[in-house]
PDB file of C-alpha atoms in Angstrom:
ATOM      1  CA  GLU A   8      25.816   2.503   8.259  1.00  0.00           C
ATOM      2  CA  SER A   9      26.085   6.032   6.487  1.00  0.00           C
ATOM      3  CA  LEU A  10      23.596   7.467   9.079  1.00  0.00           C
ATOM      4  CA  ASP A  11      26.604   6.383  11.823  1.00  0.00           C
ATOM      5  CA  LEU A  12      23.756   4.088  13.480  1.00  0.00           C
ATOM      6  CA  PRO A  13      24.083   0.441  14.653  1.00  0.00           C
ATOM      7  CA  PHE A  14      22.155  -1.982  13.068  1.00  0.00           C
ATOM      8  CA  LEU A  15      18.674  -3.064  14.730  1.00  0.00           C
ATOM      9  CA  SER A  16      18.500  -6.150  16.548  1.00  0.00           C
ATOM     10  CA  SER A  17      15.725  -8.512  16.001  1.00  0.00           C
ATOM     11  CA  TYR A  18      12.690  -8.731  18.763  1.00  0.00           C
ATOM     12  CA  LEU A  19      12.591 -12.669  18.385  1.00  0.00           C
ATOM     13  CA  ASN A  20      16.387 -12.593  19.011  1.00  0.00           C
ATOM     14  CA  SER A  21      15.697 -11.391  22.625  1.00  0.00           C
ATOM     15  CA  LEU A  22      18.266 -13.057  24.982  1.00  0.00           C
ATOM     16  CA  ALA A  23      20.306 -10.312  26.334  1.00  0.00           C
ATOM     17  CA  ILE A  24      20.571  -8.359  23.055  1.00  0.00           C
ATOM     18  CA  ASN A  25      20.956  -4.945  23.167  1.00  0.00           C
ATOM     19  CA  PHE A  26      17.552  -2.644  22.068  1.00  0.00           C
ATOM     20  CA  SER A  27      18.879   0.649  23.297  1.00  0.00           C
ATOM     21  CA  HIS A  28      18.417   1.963  19.673  1.00  0.00           C
ATOM     22  CA  GLY A  29      15.404   0.477  18.664  1.00  0.00           C
ATOM     23  CA  ALA A  30      14.092  -3.539  17.355  1.00  0.00           C
ATOM     24  CA  SER A  31      13.015  -5.339  14.028  1.00  0.00           C
ATOM     25  CA  PHE A  32       9.878  -7.178  14.266  1.00  0.00           C
ATOM     26  CA  ALA A  33      10.155  -7.924  10.840  1.00  0.00           C
ATOM     27  CA  THR A  34       9.937 -11.462   9.535  1.00  0.00           C
ATOM     28  CA  ALA A  35      10.732 -12.864   6.079  1.00  0.00           C
ATOM     29  CA  SER A  36       7.499 -13.522   4.196  1.00  0.00           C
ATOM     30  CA  SER A  37       5.194 -11.807   6.428  1.00  0.00           C
ATOM     31  CA  THR A  38       1.783  -9.945   5.513  1.00  0.00           C
ATOM     32  CA  ILE A  39      -0.229  -7.256   6.203  1.00  0.00           C
ATOM     33  CA  ARG A  40      -3.322  -9.574   6.944  1.00  0.00           C
ATOM     34  CA  LEU A  41      -3.697 -13.135   7.996  1.00  0.00           C
ATOM     35  CA  PRO A  42      -1.517 -15.012   5.739  1.00  0.00           C
ATOM     36  CA  MET A  43      -3.750 -17.001   3.008  1.00  0.00           C
ATOM     37  CA  ALA A  44      -1.071 -19.651   2.290  1.00  0.00           C
ATOM     38  CA  ASP A  45       0.223 -22.041   4.823  1.00  0.00           C
ATOM     39  CA  VAL A  46       2.663 -20.912   7.260  1.00  0.00           C
ATOM     40  CA  VAL A  47       6.223 -22.116   8.055  1.00  0.00           C
ATOM     41  CA  PRO A  48       7.229 -24.933   8.671  1.00  0.00           C
ATOM     42  CA  TYR A  49       4.432 -26.479   6.473  1.00  0.00           C
ATOM     43  CA  GLY A  50       4.351 -23.561   3.919  1.00  0.00           C
ATOM     44  CA  HIS A  51       6.027 -20.216   2.987  1.00  0.00           C
ATOM     45  CA  ALA A  52       3.912 -17.560   4.742  1.00  0.00           C
ATOM     46  CA  SER A  53       5.267 -15.829   8.266  1.00  0.00           C
ATOM     47  CA  PRO A  54       2.964 -16.918  11.258  1.00  0.00           C
ATOM     48  CA  PHE A  55       4.134 -13.239  12.527  1.00  0.00           C
ATOM     49  CA  TYR A  56       1.736 -11.128  10.095  1.00  0.00           C
ATOM     50  CA  LEU A  57       1.562  -7.123  10.646  1.00  0.00           C
ATOM     51  CA  PRO A  58      -1.049  -7.068  13.746  1.00  0.00           C
ATOM     52  CA  LEU A  59       0.765  -9.720  15.638  1.00  0.00           C
ATOM     53  CA  GLN A  60       4.125  -7.775  15.179  1.00  0.00           C
ATOM     54  CA  TYR A  61       1.799  -4.907  16.490  1.00  0.00           C
ATOM     55  CA  LEU A  62       1.013  -6.992  19.534  1.00  0.00           C
ATOM     56  CA  GLN A  63       4.762  -7.917  20.078  1.00  0.00           C
ATOM     57  CA  PHE A  64       5.886  -4.100  19.830  1.00  0.00           C
ATOM     58  CA  ALA A  65       2.844  -3.210  22.222  1.00  0.00           C
ATOM     59  CA  GLN A  66       4.553  -5.944  24.544  1.00  0.00           C
ATOM     60  CA  PHE A  67       8.244  -4.821  23.873  1.00  0.00           C
ATOM     61  CA  LYS A  68       7.298  -1.394  25.101  1.00  0.00           C
ATOM     62  CA  ASN A  69       5.480  -2.489  28.469  1.00  0.00           C
ATOM     63  CA  ARG A  70       8.289  -4.875  29.235  1.00  0.00           C
ATOM     64  CA  SER A  71      11.388  -3.004  28.206  1.00  0.00           C
ATOM     65  CA  GLN A  72      10.265  -0.591  30.684  1.00  0.00           C
ATOM     66  CA  PHE A  73       9.848  -2.486  33.303  1.00  0.00           C
ATOM     67  CA  ILE A  74      13.141  -3.845  32.950  1.00  0.00           C
ATOM     68  CA  ARG A  75      14.439  -0.279  33.085  1.00  0.00           C
ATOM     69  CA  ARG A  76      12.569   0.582  36.206  1.00  0.00           C
ATOM     70  CA  HIS A  77      13.597  -2.187  38.112  1.00  0.00           C
ATOM     71  CA  GLY A  78      17.402  -1.968  36.993  1.00  0.00           C
ATOM     72  CA  GLY A  79      20.072  -4.507  36.947  1.00  0.00           C
ATOM     73  CA  ILE A  80      22.422  -5.801  34.307  1.00  0.00           C
ATOM     74  CA  TYR A  81      19.897  -5.826  31.345  1.00  0.00           C
ATOM     75  CA  ALA A  82      18.618  -2.205  32.338  1.00  0.00           C
ATOM     76  CA  SER A  83      20.958  -0.221  30.216  1.00  0.00           C
ATOM     77  CA  LEU A  84      20.143  -3.055  26.837  1.00  0.00           C
ATOM     78  CA  MET A  85      16.482  -1.453  27.042  1.00  0.00           C
ATOM     79  CA  PRO A  86      15.344   1.613  25.171  1.00  0.00           C
ATOM     80  CA  ARG A  87      14.269   4.922  27.403  1.00  0.00           C
ATOM     81  CA  GLU A  88      10.811   5.831  27.675  1.00  0.00           C
ATOM     82  CA  GLU A  89      11.420   8.910  25.514  1.00  0.00           C
ATOM     83  CA  THR A  90      12.827   7.204  22.706  1.00  0.00           C
ATOM     84  CA  PHE A  91       9.449   5.473  21.976  1.00  0.00           C
ATOM     85  CA  PHE A  92       8.566   8.897  20.769  1.00  0.00           C
ATOM     86  CA  LYS A  93      11.342   9.970  19.106  1.00  0.00           C
ATOM     87  CA  ALA A  94      11.905   7.145  17.265  1.00  0.00           C
ATOM     88  CA  LEU A  95      11.171   6.488  13.498  1.00  0.00           C
ATOM     89  CA  TYR A  96       9.044   3.600  12.723  1.00  0.00           C
ATOM     90  CA  THR A  97       9.836   2.080   9.285  1.00  0.00           C
ATOM     91  CA  PHE A  98       7.383  -0.172   7.228  1.00  0.00           C
ATOM     92  CA  ASP A  99       7.995  -2.529   4.178  1.00  0.00           C
ATOM     93  CA  ILE A 100       5.254  -4.541   3.723  1.00  0.00           C
ATOM     94  CA  GLY A 101       2.363  -5.563   1.132  1.00  0.00           C
ATOM     95  CA  GLN A 102       4.101  -7.323  -1.543  1.00  0.00           C
ATOM     96  CA  ASN A 103       3.641 -10.819   0.134  1.00  0.00           C
ATOM     97  CA  ASP A 104      -0.172 -10.124   0.298  1.00  0.00           C
ATOM     98  CA  LEU A 105      -0.490  -9.492  -3.166  1.00  0.00           C
ATOM     99  CA  THR A 106       1.836 -12.355  -4.359  1.00  0.00           C
ATOM    100  CA  GLN A 107       0.485 -14.690  -2.213  1.00  0.00           C
ATOM    101  CA  SER A 108      -3.007 -14.378  -3.664  1.00  0.00           C
ATOM    102  CA  LEU A 109      -1.423 -14.501  -6.959  1.00  0.00           C
ATOM    103  CA  PHE A 110      -0.047 -17.825  -6.618  1.00  0.00           C
ATOM    104  CA  LEU A 111      -3.334 -19.075  -4.640  1.00  0.00           C
ATOM    105  CA  ASN A 112      -4.920 -18.550  -8.199  1.00  0.00           C
ATOM    106  CA  MET A 113      -6.648 -15.343  -7.273  1.00  0.00           C
ATOM    107  CA  THR A 114      -6.808 -13.036 -10.571  1.00  0.00           C
ATOM    108  CA  ILE A 115      -5.676  -9.827 -10.948  1.00  0.00           C
ATOM    109  CA  VAL A 116      -8.805  -8.099 -10.608  1.00  0.00           C
ATOM    110  CA  GLN A 117      -9.647 -10.213  -7.573  1.00  0.00           C
ATOM    111  CA  VAL A 118      -6.597  -8.867  -5.906  1.00  0.00           C
ATOM    112  CA  ILE A 119      -7.327  -5.342  -6.660  1.00  0.00           C
ATOM    113  CA  ALA A 120     -10.548  -5.769  -5.516  1.00  0.00           C
ATOM    114  CA  ALA A 121      -9.224  -6.736  -2.246  1.00  0.00           C
ATOM    115  CA  ILE A 122      -6.366  -3.995  -2.003  1.00  0.00           C
ATOM    116  CA  PRO A 123      -8.878  -1.474  -0.145  1.00  0.00           C
ATOM    117  CA  ASP A 124      -9.110  -3.642   2.798  1.00  0.00           C
ATOM    118  CA  LEU A 125      -5.335  -4.481   3.086  1.00  0.00           C
ATOM    119  CA  VAL A 126      -4.661  -0.825   3.081  1.00  0.00           C
ATOM    120  CA  ASN A 127      -7.242  -0.303   5.699  1.00  0.00           C
ATOM    121  CA  HIS A 128      -5.626  -2.807   7.773  1.00  0.00           C
ATOM    122  CA  PHE A 129      -2.167  -0.971   7.728  1.00  0.00           C
ATOM    123  CA  SER A 130      -3.545   2.151   8.146  1.00  0.00           C
ATOM    124  CA  ASP A 131      -5.396   0.639  11.523  1.00  0.00           C
ATOM    125  CA  ILE A 132      -1.583  -0.240  12.674  1.00  0.00           C
ATOM    126  CA  ILE A 133      -0.442   3.020  12.002  1.00  0.00           C
ATOM    127  CA  LYS A 134      -3.516   4.547  14.150  1.00  0.00           C
ATOM    128  CA  ASN A 135      -2.613   2.129  17.156  1.00  0.00           C
ATOM    129  CA  LEU A 136       1.279   3.020  17.184  1.00  0.00           C
ATOM    130  CA  TYR A 137       0.177   6.510  17.164  1.00  0.00           C
ATOM    131  CA  ASN A 138      -1.827   5.913  20.106  1.00  0.00           C
ATOM    132  CA  LEU A 139       0.959   4.600  21.679  1.00  0.00           C
ATOM    133  CA  GLY A 140       3.180   7.283  21.638  1.00  0.00           C
ATOM    134  CA  ALA A 141       4.867   6.963  17.828  1.00  0.00           C
ATOM    135  CA  ARG A 142       5.194  10.111  15.810  1.00  0.00           C
ATOM    136  CA  SER A 143       7.520   9.433  13.109  1.00  0.00           C
ATOM    137  CA  PHE A 144       6.536   6.658  10.092  1.00  0.00           C
ATOM    138  CA  TRP A 145       8.477   6.288   6.894  1.00  0.00           C
ATOM    139  CA  VAL A 146       6.479   3.898   5.102  1.00  0.00           C
ATOM    140  CA  TYR A 147       8.189   2.140   1.759  1.00  0.00           C
ATOM    141  CA  ASN A 148       5.590   1.390  -0.892  1.00  0.00           C
ATOM    142  CA  THR A 149       6.120  -2.137  -2.816  1.00  0.00           C
ATOM    143  CA  ARG A 150       8.219  -2.805  -5.860  1.00  0.00           C
ATOM    144  CA  PRO A 151       7.607  -3.474  -9.533  1.00  0.00           C
ATOM    145  CA  LEU A 152       6.588  -6.958  -9.261  1.00  0.00           C
ATOM    146  CA  GLY A 153       6.109  -7.556 -12.885  1.00  0.00           C
ATOM    147  CA  CYS A 154       9.942  -6.937 -13.410  1.00  0.00           C
ATOM    148  CA  PHE A 155      10.944 -10.268 -11.215  1.00  0.00           C
ATOM    149  CA  PRO A 156      11.672 -13.577 -12.856  1.00  0.00           C
ATOM    150  CA  LYS A 157       9.336 -15.408 -10.638  1.00  0.00           C
ATOM    151  CA  ILE A 158       6.634 -13.414 -11.905  1.00  0.00           C
ATOM    152  CA  LEU A 159       8.017 -13.451 -15.430  1.00  0.00           C
ATOM    153  CA  THR A 160       8.318 -17.310 -15.699  1.00  0.00           C
ATOM    154  CA  SER A 161       5.224 -18.267 -14.039  1.00  0.00           C
ATOM    155  CA  PHE A 162       2.944 -15.858 -15.905  1.00  0.00           C
ATOM    156  CA  PRO A 163       4.550 -16.303 -19.518  1.00  0.00           C
ATOM    157  CA  LEU A 164       1.637 -14.824 -21.614  1.00  0.00           C
ATOM    158  CA  ALA A 165       1.415 -11.905 -19.654  1.00  0.00           C
ATOM    159  CA  GLU A 166       1.486  -8.487 -21.842  1.00  0.00           C
ATOM    160  CA  LYS A 167       5.159  -6.981 -21.846  1.00  0.00           C
ATOM    161  CA  ASP A 168       6.001  -3.510 -21.282  1.00  0.00           C
ATOM    162  CA  SER A 169       9.068  -1.446 -23.086  1.00  0.00           C
ATOM    163  CA  VAL A 170      11.623  -3.203 -21.051  1.00  0.00           C
ATOM    164  CA  GLY A 171      10.249  -6.343 -20.565  1.00  0.00           C
ATOM    165  CA  CYS A 172       8.428  -6.980 -17.225  1.00  0.00           C
ATOM    166  CA  ALA A 173       4.925  -8.210 -17.345  1.00  0.00           C
ATOM    167  CA  LYS A 174       2.713  -5.242 -17.393  1.00  0.00           C
ATOM    168  CA  PRO A 175      -0.468  -6.361 -15.424  1.00  0.00           C
ATOM    169  CA  TYR A 176       1.558  -7.167 -12.764  1.00  0.00           C
ATOM    170  CA  ASN A 177       3.537  -3.810 -12.213  1.00  0.00           C
ATOM    171  CA  LEU A 178      -0.184  -2.287 -12.867  1.00  0.00           C
ATOM    172  CA  LEU A 179      -1.198  -4.437  -9.502  1.00  0.00           C
ATOM    173  CA  ALA A 180       1.607  -3.106  -7.635  1.00  0.00           C
ATOM    174  CA  GLN A 181       0.804   0.757  -8.917  1.00  0.00           C
ATOM    175  CA  ARG A 182      -2.820   0.218  -7.653  1.00  0.00           C
ATOM    176  CA  PHE A 183      -1.365  -1.010  -4.472  1.00  0.00           C
ATOM    177  CA  ASN A 184       1.031   1.498  -4.067  1.00  0.00           C
ATOM    178  CA  ALA A 185      -1.792   4.516  -5.260  1.00  0.00           C
ATOM    179  CA  GLU A 186      -4.024   3.413  -2.308  1.00  0.00           C
ATOM    180  CA  LEU A 187      -1.475   3.587   0.084  1.00  0.00           C
ATOM    181  CA  LYS A 188      -0.365   6.833  -0.680  1.00  0.00           C
ATOM    182  CA  ASN A 189      -3.861   8.014  -0.361  1.00  0.00           C
ATOM    183  CA  ALA A 190      -4.152   6.646   2.479  1.00  0.00           C
ATOM    184  CA  LEU A 191      -1.100   7.824   4.331  1.00  0.00           C
ATOM    185  CA  ALA A 192      -2.579  11.463   2.744  1.00  0.00           C
ATOM    186  CA  ARG A 193      -5.615  10.853   5.001  1.00  0.00           C
ATOM    187  CA  LEU A 194      -3.467   9.622   7.901  1.00  0.00           C
ATOM    188  CA  ARG A 195      -1.445  13.353   7.695  1.00  0.00           C
ATOM    189  CA  ILE A 196      -4.812  14.840   8.301  1.00  0.00           C
ATOM    190  CA  GLU A 197      -6.242  13.041  11.234  1.00  0.00           C
ATOM    191  CA  PHE A 198      -2.648  13.384  12.747  1.00  0.00           C
ATOM    192  CA  PRO A 199      -0.981  16.490  12.285  1.00  0.00           C
ATOM    193  CA  LEU A 200       1.368  15.906  14.991  1.00  0.00           C
ATOM    194  CA  ALA A 201       2.576  13.212  12.929  1.00  0.00           C
ATOM    195  CA  THR A 202       5.565  12.870  10.367  1.00  0.00           C
ATOM    196  CA  ILE A 203       4.322  10.292   7.790  1.00  0.00           C
ATOM    197  CA  VAL A 204       6.672   9.657   4.971  1.00  0.00           C
ATOM    198  CA  TYR A 205       5.923   7.976   1.590  1.00  0.00           C
ATOM    199  CA  VAL A 206       8.476   6.481  -0.108  1.00  0.00           C
ATOM    200  CA  ASP A 207       8.522   5.469  -3.699  1.00  0.00           C
ATOM    201  CA  LEU A 208      10.812   2.412  -3.534  1.00  0.00           C
ATOM    202  CA  TYR A 209       9.020   1.266  -6.807  1.00  0.00           C
ATOM    203  CA  SER A 210      10.088   3.973  -9.017  1.00  0.00           C
ATOM    204  CA  ALA A 211      13.813   4.393  -7.623  1.00  0.00           C
ATOM    205  CA  LEU A 212      13.772   0.338  -8.363  1.00  0.00           C
ATOM    206  CA  TYR A 213      12.095   0.565 -11.951  1.00  0.00           C
ATOM    207  CA  SER A 214      14.804   2.885 -13.241  1.00  0.00           C
ATOM    208  CA  LEU A 215      17.356  -0.088 -13.106  1.00  0.00           C
ATOM    209  CA  TYR A 216      15.016  -1.934 -15.826  1.00  0.00           C
ATOM    210  CA  THR A 217      14.513   1.433 -17.677  1.00  0.00           C
ATOM    211  CA  HIS A 218      18.426   2.469 -17.537  1.00  0.00           C
ATOM    212  CA  PRO A 219      20.756  -0.777 -16.310  1.00  0.00           C
ATOM    213  CA  THR A 220      23.933  -0.306 -18.130  1.00  0.00           C
ATOM    214  CA  LYS A 221      23.778   3.604 -17.086  1.00  0.00           C
ATOM    215  CA  ASN A 222      23.636   2.568 -13.246  1.00  0.00           C
ATOM    216  CA  GLY A 223      26.256  -0.375 -13.774  1.00  0.00           C
ATOM    217  CA  PHE A 224      23.862  -3.311 -13.955  1.00  0.00           C
ATOM    218  CA  GLU A 225      23.080  -6.046 -16.766  1.00  0.00           C
ATOM    219  CA  HIS A 226      20.575  -8.494 -17.533  1.00  0.00           C
ATOM    220  CA  PRO A 227      17.966  -6.789 -14.853  1.00  0.00           C
ATOM    221  CA  LEU A 228      15.427  -9.681 -15.593  1.00  0.00           C
ATOM    222  CA  VAL A 229      17.733 -12.671 -15.125  1.00  0.00           C
ATOM    223  CA  ALA A 230      17.887 -14.199 -11.640  1.00  0.00           C
ATOM    224  CA  CYS A 231      21.667 -14.314 -10.500  1.00  0.00           C
ATOM    225  CA  CYS A 232      21.283 -17.500  -8.275  1.00  0.00           C
ATOM    226  CA  GLY A 233      18.840 -20.122 -10.101  1.00  0.00           C
ATOM    227  CA  TYR A 234      18.965 -22.249 -12.723  1.00  0.00           C
ATOM    228  CA  GLY A 235      16.780 -22.659 -16.284  1.00  0.00           C
ATOM    229  CA  GLY A 236      14.554 -20.822 -18.657  1.00  0.00           C
ATOM    230  CA  LYS A 237      14.915 -17.431 -20.082  1.00  0.00           C
ATOM    231  CA  TYR A 238      15.050 -15.692 -16.752  1.00  0.00           C
ATOM    232  CA  ASN A 239      17.352 -18.263 -14.765  1.00  0.00           C
ATOM    233  CA  TYR A 240      14.652 -19.202 -12.325  1.00  0.00           C
ATOM    234  CA  SER A 241      12.642 -22.389 -12.098  1.00  0.00           C
ATOM    235  CA  GLU A 242      10.668 -23.193  -8.904  1.00  0.00           C
ATOM    236  CA  GLU A 243      12.062 -26.707  -9.194  1.00  0.00           C
ATOM    237  CA  ALA A 244      15.611 -25.180  -9.128  1.00  0.00           C
ATOM    238  CA  ILE A 245      15.728 -22.214  -6.098  1.00  0.00           C
ATOM    239  CA  CYS A 246      18.891 -20.927  -5.001  1.00  0.00           C
ATOM    240  CA  GLY A 247      21.394 -22.844  -2.965  1.00  0.00           C
ATOM    241  CA  GLY A 248      18.958 -26.143  -3.661  1.00  0.00           C
ATOM    242  CA  LYS A 249      20.034 -29.450  -5.468  1.00  0.00           C
ATOM    243  CA  ILE A 250      19.027 -30.277  -8.917  1.00  0.00           C
ATOM    244  CA  SER A 251      19.673 -33.271 -11.190  1.00  0.00           C
ATOM    245  CA  VAL A 252      21.361 -32.118 -14.491  1.00  0.00           C
ATOM    246  CA  ASN A 253      22.636 -34.798 -17.046  1.00  0.00           C
ATOM    247  CA  GLY A 254      22.394 -37.336 -14.084  1.00  0.00           C
ATOM    248  CA  LYS A 255      24.530 -35.628 -11.747  1.00  0.00           C
ATOM    249  CA  ASN A 256      23.223 -33.401  -8.814  1.00  0.00           C
ATOM    250  CA  ILE A 257      24.861 -30.020  -8.762  1.00  0.00           C
ATOM    251  CA  THR A 258      23.797 -27.164  -6.269  1.00  0.00           C
ATOM    252  CA  VAL A 259      21.865 -24.341  -7.596  1.00  0.00           C
ATOM    253  CA  GLY A 260      24.630 -21.761  -7.382  1.00  0.00           C
ATOM    254  CA  SER A 261      25.127 -17.722  -8.014  1.00  0.00           C
ATOM    255  CA  CYS A 262      25.983 -15.844 -11.055  1.00  0.00           C
ATOM    256  CA  LYS A 263      29.716 -14.997 -11.956  1.00  0.00           C
ATOM    257  CA  ASP A 264      29.541 -11.133 -10.383  1.00  0.00           C
ATOM    258  CA  PRO A 265      26.170 -10.210  -8.277  1.00  0.00           C
ATOM    259  CA  SER A 266      27.405  -6.489  -7.838  1.00  0.00           C
ATOM    260  CA  VAL A 267      26.166  -6.441 -11.611  1.00  0.00           C
ATOM    261  CA  ARG A 268      22.881  -8.073 -11.233  1.00  0.00           C
ATOM    262  CA  VAL A 269      19.522  -6.578 -10.011  1.00  0.00           C
ATOM    263  CA  SER A 270      17.813  -9.827  -8.953  1.00  0.00           C
ATOM    264  CA  TRP A 271      19.564 -12.345  -6.676  1.00  0.00           C
ATOM    265  CA  ASP A 272      17.158 -15.328  -6.512  1.00  0.00           C
ATOM    266  CA  GLY A 273      14.093 -14.251  -8.466  1.00  0.00           C
ATOM    267  CA  VAL A 274      12.189 -12.869  -5.942  1.00  0.00           C
ATOM    268  CA  HIS A 275      15.008 -10.944  -3.769  1.00  0.00           C
ATOM    269  CA  PHE A 276      17.398  -8.028  -4.974  1.00  0.00           C
ATOM    270  CA  THR A 277      20.990  -8.330  -4.654  1.00  0.00           C
ATOM    271  CA  GLU A 278      22.980  -6.121  -2.068  1.00  0.00           C
ATOM    272  CA  ALA A 279      23.954  -4.006  -5.165  1.00  0.00           C
ATOM    273  CA  THR A 280      20.472  -3.544  -5.939  1.00  0.00           C
ATOM    274  CA  ASN A 281      19.539  -2.505  -2.229  1.00  0.00           C
ATOM    275  CA  LYS A 282      22.186  -0.226  -1.977  1.00  0.00           C
ATOM    276  CA  PHE A 283      21.257   1.560  -5.410  1.00  0.00           C
ATOM    277  CA  ALA A 284      17.934   1.878  -3.654  1.00  0.00           C
ATOM    278  CA  PHE A 285      18.514   3.259  -0.585  1.00  0.00           C
ATOM    279  CA  ASP A 286      20.964   5.599  -1.656  1.00  0.00           C
ATOM    280  CA  LEU A 287      18.312   7.036  -3.692  1.00  0.00           C
ATOM    281  CA  VAL A 288      15.158   6.775  -1.453  1.00  0.00           C
ATOM    282  CA  SER A 289      17.569   8.217   1.410  1.00  0.00           C
ATOM    283  CA  SER A 290      18.018  11.399   0.018  1.00  0.00           C
ATOM    284  CA  GLY A 291      13.854  12.434   0.229  1.00  0.00           C
ATOM    285  CA  ASP A 292      13.728  12.488  -3.594  1.00  0.00           C
ATOM    286  CA  PHE A 293      11.283   9.802  -3.797  1.00  0.00           C
ATOM    287  CA  SER A 294       9.705  10.652  -0.780  1.00  0.00           C
ATOM    288  CA  ASP A 295       6.025  12.760  -0.174  1.00  0.00           C
ATOM    289  CA  PRO A 296       6.542  14.689   1.901  1.00  0.00           C
ATOM    290  CA  PRO A 297      10.308  14.746   0.460  1.00  0.00           C
ATOM    291  CA  ILE A 298      12.310  14.708   3.802  1.00  0.00           C
ATOM    292  CA  PRO A 299      15.656  12.953   3.736  1.00  0.00           C
ATOM    293  CA  LEU A 300      16.139  10.174   6.090  1.00  0.00           C
ATOM    294  CA  LYS A 301      19.086  11.906   7.675  1.00  0.00           C
ATOM    295  CA  LEU A 302      16.271  14.229   9.260  1.00  0.00           C
ATOM    296  CA  ALA A 303      14.158  11.407  10.070  1.00  0.00           C
ATOM    297  CA  CYS A 304      16.484   9.426  11.580  1.00  0.00           C
ATOM    298  CA  HIS A 305      18.922  10.960  13.893  1.00  0.00           C
ATOM    299  CA  PRO A 306      21.155   9.532  16.789  1.00  0.00           C
TER     300      PRO A 306
END
């Protein structure tokens, strides 16, 4: 909204949808590599992992231009050919690769050992998109995993840092982010005509845990929508689900004021947190190189 641009339509919702301003290929619980966990409907992982999303994009690029060339009532809903060169390609992925591994009982050491391969897979997708004409990339790093109520509840014996987050899991996120930043630096050398921006979302969000009150938040480690325990999170009492309390069935609902809470359901952030983070990172102050989003993304 602040960029005065329309929201992107989902590629998977593709019947008579307006894609003239771009498309979203994102899906919930998607990963960079083929998911290790069971996919929907038997599990919680998305079948649309990053290489498949890339194939969807390549198909979209070809078919959208086919529709434009043949005209008709849908031609104006497709992006122009030059749009693919001018577009900003944004990425926010990798977190689920780390957390799925952890919840499949891999040790932190094992997950760290897999990070280089994970980042190489991501780099390959950037290269493939460049070969299809993409030139501008905006890449978010991953979040402070050790501050998530789900992580804090699932690994209660983990060493805590000064603000109460699980230190080993934040170090894991930092290791992934360092590898990602280095990989993007190498891609800038390989593709000097591309603009590849690394966005430090981790640091922007971590400031909410170090100075919550200053930024208008409270109880940053406690889920807003949940039930039970120190962090208001339980696998048996997920947000929106039903649980039995003292013989009565109740719906697990929201806290009184989500606008002052950091975590929504123990895994995702509240809208207030997302807005806070966006306002910080869109300025360019958390980016390498420090390019504001308004310069990277324009009508």
